[in-house]
mmCIF file with all atom_site columns, C-alpha atoms in Angstrom:
data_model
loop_
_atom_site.group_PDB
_atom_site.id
_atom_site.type_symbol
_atom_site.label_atom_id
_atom_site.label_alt_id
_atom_site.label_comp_id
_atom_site.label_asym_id
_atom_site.label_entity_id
_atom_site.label_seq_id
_atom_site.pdbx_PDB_ins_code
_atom_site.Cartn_x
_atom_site.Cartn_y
_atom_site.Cartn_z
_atom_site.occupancy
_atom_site.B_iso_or_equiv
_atom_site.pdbx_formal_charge
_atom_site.auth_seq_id
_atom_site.auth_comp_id
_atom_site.auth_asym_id
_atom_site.auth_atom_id
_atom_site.pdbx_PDB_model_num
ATOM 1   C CA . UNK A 1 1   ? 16.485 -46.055 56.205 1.00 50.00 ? 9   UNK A CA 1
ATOM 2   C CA . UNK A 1 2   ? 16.332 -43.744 53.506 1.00 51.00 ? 10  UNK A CA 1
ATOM 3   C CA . UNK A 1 3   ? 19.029 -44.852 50.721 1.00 55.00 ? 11  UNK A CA 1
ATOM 4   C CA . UNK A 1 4   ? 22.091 -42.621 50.936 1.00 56.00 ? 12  UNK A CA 1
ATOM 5   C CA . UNK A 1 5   ? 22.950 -41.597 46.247 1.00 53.00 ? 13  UNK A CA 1
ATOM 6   C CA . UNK A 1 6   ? 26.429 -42.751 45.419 1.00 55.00 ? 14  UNK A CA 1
ATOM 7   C CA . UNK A 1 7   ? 26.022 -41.089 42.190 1.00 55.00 ? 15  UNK A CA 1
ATOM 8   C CA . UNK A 1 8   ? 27.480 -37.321 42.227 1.00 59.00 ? 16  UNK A CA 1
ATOM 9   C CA . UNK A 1 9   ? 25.281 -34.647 43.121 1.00 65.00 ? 17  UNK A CA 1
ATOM 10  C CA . UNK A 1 10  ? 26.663 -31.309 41.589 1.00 61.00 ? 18  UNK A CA 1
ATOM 11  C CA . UNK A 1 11  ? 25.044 -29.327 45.020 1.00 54.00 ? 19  UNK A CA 1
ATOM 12  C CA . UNK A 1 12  ? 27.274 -31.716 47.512 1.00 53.00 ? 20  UNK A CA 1
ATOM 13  C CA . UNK A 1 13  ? 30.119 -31.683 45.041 1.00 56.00 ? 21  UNK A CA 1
ATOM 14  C CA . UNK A 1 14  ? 30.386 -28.061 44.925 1.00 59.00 ? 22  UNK A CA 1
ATOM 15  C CA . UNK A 1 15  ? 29.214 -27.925 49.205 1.00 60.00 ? 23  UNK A CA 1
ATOM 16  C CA . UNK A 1 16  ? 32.899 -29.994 49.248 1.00 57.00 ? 24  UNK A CA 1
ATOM 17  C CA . UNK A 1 17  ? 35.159 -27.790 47.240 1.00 66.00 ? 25  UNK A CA 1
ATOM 18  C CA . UNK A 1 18  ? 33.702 -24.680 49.483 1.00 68.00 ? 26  UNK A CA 1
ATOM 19  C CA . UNK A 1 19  ? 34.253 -26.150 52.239 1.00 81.00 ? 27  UNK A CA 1
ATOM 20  C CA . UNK A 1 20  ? 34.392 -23.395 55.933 1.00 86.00 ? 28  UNK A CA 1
ATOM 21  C CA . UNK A 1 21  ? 37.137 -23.728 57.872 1.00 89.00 ? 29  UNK A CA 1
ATOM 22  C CA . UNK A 1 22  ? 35.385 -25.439 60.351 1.00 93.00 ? 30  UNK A CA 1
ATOM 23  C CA . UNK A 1 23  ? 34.402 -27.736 58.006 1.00 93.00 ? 31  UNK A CA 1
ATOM 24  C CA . UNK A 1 24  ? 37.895 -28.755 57.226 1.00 93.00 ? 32  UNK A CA 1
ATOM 25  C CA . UNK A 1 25  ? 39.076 -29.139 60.702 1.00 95.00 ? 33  UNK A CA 1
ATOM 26  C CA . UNK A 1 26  ? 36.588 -31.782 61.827 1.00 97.00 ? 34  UNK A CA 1
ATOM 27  C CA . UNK A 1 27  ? 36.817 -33.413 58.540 1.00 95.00 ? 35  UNK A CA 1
ATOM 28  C CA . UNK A 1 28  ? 40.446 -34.095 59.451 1.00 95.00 ? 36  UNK A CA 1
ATOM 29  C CA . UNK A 1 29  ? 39.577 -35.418 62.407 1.00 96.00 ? 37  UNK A CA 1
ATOM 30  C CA . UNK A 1 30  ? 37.030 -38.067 61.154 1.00 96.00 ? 38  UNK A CA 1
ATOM 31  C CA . UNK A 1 31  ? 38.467 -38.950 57.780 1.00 93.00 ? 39  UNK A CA 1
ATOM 32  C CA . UNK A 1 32  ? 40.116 -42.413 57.258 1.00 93.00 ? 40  UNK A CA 1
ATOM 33  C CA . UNK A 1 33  ? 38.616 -44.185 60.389 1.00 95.00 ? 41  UNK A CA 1
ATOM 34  C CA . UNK A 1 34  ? 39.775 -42.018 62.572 1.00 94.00 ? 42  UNK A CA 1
ATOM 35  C CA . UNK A 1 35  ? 36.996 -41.590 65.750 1.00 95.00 ? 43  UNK A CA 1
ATOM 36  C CA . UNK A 1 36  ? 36.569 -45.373 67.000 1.00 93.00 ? 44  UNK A CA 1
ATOM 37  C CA . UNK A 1 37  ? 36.437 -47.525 63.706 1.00 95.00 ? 45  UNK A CA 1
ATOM 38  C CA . UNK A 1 38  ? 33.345 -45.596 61.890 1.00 96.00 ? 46  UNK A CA 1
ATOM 39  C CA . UNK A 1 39  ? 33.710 -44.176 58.123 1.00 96.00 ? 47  UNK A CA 1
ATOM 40  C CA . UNK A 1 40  ? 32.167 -40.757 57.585 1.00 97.00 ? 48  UNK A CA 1
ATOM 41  C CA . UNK A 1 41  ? 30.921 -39.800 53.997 1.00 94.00 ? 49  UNK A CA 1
ATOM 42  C CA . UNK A 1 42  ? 31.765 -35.161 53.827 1.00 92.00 ? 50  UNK A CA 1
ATOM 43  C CA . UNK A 1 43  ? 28.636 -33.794 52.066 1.00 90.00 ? 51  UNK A CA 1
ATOM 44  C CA . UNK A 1 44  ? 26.634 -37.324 51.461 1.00 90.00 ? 52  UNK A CA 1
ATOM 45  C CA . UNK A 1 45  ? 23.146 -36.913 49.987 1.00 89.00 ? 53  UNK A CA 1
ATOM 46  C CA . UNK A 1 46  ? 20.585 -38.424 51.994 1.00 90.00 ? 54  UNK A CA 1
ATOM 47  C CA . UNK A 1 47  ? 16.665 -37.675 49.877 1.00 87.00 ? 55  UNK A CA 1
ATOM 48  C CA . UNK A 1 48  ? 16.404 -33.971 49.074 1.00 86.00 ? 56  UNK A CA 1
ATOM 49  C CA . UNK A 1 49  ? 19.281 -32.889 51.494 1.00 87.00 ? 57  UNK A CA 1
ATOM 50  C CA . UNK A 1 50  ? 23.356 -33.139 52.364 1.00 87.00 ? 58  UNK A CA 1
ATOM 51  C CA . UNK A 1 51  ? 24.553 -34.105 55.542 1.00 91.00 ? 59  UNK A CA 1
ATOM 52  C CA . UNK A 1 52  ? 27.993 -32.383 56.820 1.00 92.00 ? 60  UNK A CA 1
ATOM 53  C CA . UNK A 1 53  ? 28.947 -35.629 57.895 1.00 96.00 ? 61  UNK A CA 1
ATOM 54  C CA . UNK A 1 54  ? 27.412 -39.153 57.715 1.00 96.00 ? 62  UNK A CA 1
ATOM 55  C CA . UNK A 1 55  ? 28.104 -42.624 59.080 1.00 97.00 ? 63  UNK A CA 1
ATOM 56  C CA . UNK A 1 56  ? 25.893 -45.290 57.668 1.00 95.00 ? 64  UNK A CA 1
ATOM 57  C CA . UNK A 1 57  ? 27.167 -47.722 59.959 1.00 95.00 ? 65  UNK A CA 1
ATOM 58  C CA . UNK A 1 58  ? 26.054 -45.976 63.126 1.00 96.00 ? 66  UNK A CA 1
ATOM 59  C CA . UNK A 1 59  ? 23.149 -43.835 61.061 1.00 96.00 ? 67  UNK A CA 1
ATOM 60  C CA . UNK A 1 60  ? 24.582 -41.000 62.685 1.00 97.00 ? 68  UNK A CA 1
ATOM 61  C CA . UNK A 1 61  ? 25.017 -37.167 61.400 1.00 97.00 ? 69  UNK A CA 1
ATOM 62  C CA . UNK A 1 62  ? 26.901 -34.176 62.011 1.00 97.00 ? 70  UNK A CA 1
ATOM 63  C CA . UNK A 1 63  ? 25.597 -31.310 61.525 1.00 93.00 ? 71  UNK A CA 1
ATOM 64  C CA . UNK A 1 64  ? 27.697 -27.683 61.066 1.00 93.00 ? 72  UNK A CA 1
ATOM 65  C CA . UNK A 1 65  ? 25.600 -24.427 61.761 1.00 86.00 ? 73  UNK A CA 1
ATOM 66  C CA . UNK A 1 66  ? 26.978 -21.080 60.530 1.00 79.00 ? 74  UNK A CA 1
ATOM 67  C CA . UNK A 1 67  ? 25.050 -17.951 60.090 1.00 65.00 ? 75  UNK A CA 1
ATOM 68  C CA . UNK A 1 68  ? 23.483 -19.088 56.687 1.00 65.00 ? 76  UNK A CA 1
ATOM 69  C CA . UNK A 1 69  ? 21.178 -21.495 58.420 1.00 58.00 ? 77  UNK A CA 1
ATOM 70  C CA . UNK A 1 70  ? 18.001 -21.035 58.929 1.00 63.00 ? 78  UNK A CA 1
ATOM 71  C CA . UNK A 1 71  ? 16.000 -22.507 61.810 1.00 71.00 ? 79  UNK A CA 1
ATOM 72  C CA . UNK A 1 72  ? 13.047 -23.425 60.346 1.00 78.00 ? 80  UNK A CA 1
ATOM 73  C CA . UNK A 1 73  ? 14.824 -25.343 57.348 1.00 78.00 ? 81  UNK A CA 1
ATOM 74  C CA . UNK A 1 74  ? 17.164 -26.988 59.931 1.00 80.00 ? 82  UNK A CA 1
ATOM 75  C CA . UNK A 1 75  ? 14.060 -28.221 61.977 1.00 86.00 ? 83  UNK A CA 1
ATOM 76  C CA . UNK A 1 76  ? 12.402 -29.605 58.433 1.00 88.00 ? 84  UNK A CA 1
ATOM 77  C CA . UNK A 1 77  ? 16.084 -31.470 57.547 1.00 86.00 ? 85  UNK A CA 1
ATOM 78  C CA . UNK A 1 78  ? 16.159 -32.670 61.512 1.00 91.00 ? 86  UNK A CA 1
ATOM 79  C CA . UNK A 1 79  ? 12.717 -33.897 61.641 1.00 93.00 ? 87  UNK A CA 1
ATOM 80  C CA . UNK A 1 80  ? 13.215 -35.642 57.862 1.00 94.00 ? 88  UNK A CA 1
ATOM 81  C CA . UNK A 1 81  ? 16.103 -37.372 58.578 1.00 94.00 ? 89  UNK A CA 1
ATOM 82  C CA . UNK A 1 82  ? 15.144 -38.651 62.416 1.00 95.00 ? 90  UNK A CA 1
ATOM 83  C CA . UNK A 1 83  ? 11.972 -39.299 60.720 1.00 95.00 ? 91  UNK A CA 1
ATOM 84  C CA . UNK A 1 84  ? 14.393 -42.288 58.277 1.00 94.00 ? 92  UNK A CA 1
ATOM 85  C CA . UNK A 1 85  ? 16.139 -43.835 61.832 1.00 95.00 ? 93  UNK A CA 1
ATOM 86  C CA . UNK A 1 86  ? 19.316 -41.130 61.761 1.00 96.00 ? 94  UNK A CA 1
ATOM 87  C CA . UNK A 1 87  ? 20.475 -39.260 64.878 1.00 96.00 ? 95  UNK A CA 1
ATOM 88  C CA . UNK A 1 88  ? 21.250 -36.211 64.265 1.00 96.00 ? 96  UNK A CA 1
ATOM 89  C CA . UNK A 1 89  ? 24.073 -33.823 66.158 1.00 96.00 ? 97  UNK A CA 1
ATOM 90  C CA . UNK A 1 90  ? 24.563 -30.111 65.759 1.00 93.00 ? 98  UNK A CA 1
ATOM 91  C CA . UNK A 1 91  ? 27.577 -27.731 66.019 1.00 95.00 ? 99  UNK A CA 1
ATOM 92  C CA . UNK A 1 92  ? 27.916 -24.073 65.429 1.00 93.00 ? 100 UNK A CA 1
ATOM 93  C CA . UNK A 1 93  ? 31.078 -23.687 62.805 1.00 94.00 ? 101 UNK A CA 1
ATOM 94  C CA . UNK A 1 94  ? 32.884 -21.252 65.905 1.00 94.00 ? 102 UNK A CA 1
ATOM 95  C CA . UNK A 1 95  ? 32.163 -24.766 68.284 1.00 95.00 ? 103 UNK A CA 1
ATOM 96  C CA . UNK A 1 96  ? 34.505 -26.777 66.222 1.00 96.00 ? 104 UNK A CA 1
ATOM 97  C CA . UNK A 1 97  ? 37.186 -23.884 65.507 1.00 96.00 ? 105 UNK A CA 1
ATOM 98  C CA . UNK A 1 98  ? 37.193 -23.135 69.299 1.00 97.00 ? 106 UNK A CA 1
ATOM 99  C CA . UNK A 1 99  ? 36.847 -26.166 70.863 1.00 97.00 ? 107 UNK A CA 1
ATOM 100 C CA . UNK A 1 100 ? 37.445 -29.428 68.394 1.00 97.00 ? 108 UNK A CA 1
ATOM 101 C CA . UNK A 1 101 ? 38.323 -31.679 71.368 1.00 97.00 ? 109 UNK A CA 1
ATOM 102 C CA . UNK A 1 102 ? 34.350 -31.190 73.292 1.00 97.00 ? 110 UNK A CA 1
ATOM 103 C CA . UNK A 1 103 ? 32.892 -31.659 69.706 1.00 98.00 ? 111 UNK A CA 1
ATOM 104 C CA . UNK A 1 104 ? 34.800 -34.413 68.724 1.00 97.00 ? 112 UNK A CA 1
ATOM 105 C CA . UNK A 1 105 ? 33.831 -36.158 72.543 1.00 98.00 ? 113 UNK A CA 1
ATOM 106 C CA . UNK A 1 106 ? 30.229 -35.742 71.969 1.00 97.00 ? 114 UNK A CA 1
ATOM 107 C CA . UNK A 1 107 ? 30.575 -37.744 68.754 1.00 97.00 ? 115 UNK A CA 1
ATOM 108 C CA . UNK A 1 108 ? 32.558 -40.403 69.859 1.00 97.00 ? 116 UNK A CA 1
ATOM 109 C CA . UNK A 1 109 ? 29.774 -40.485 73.110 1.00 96.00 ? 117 UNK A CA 1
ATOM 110 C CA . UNK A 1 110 ? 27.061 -40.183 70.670 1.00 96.00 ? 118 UNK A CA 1
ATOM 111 C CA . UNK A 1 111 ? 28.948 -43.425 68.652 1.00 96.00 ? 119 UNK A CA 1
ATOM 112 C CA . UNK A 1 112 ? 29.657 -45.288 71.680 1.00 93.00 ? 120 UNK A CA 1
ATOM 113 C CA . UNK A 1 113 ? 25.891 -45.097 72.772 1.00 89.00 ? 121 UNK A CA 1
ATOM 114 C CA . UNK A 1 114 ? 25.040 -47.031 69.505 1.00 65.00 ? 122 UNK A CA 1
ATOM 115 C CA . UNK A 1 115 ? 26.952 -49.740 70.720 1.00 60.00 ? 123 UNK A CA 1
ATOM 116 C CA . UNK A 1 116 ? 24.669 -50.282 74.375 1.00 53.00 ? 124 UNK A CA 1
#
């Protein structure tokens, strides 16, 4: 496992207060325990690179996709952090503004299957 900085990283800290909208929105939804138990760190540096949203406990990510990402860079980040034992799950920012309910059931499936 690579070690996840509690220090403040000025890039994550300023990722947080420009947060999207999407952002936001599933951020209220897994704050404070929320989705079955598990605490989620917004904008946690893992090595070189800032998850959306990480749970140590489950090593799982979630990752939001808007038009600034590029593919390449997102396979690097994907392959890098699988690479350190974390699962990684992807949504496109208009997934989670449309339809918060099917993104917040694949985490809570992708949780659950931690637990088998």
């Amino acid at each position: 496992m690579y070690p996840v900085r509690r220090q403040i990283n000025p890039h994550a800290a300023k990722l947080r207060r420009d947060a999207t909208d999407a952002e936001r929105r599933l951020l209220a939804v897994l704050r404070n325990r929320q989705i079955e138990g598990c605490k989620f760190r917004f904008q946690a540096t893992i090595g070189p690179f800032v998850a959306d949203f990480l749970c140590v406990e489950k090593m799982l990510i979630v990752e939001l996709d808007g038009g600034q990402h590029n593919g390449e860079i997102d396979r690097e980040r994907t392959r890098f952090l699988q690479d350190r034992g974390y699962r990684v799950l992807r949504f496109w920012n208009n997934d989670v503004l449309e339809n918060l309910g099917g993104v917040v059931a694949v985490i809570i499936s992708a949780l659950a299957a931690d637990a088998d």
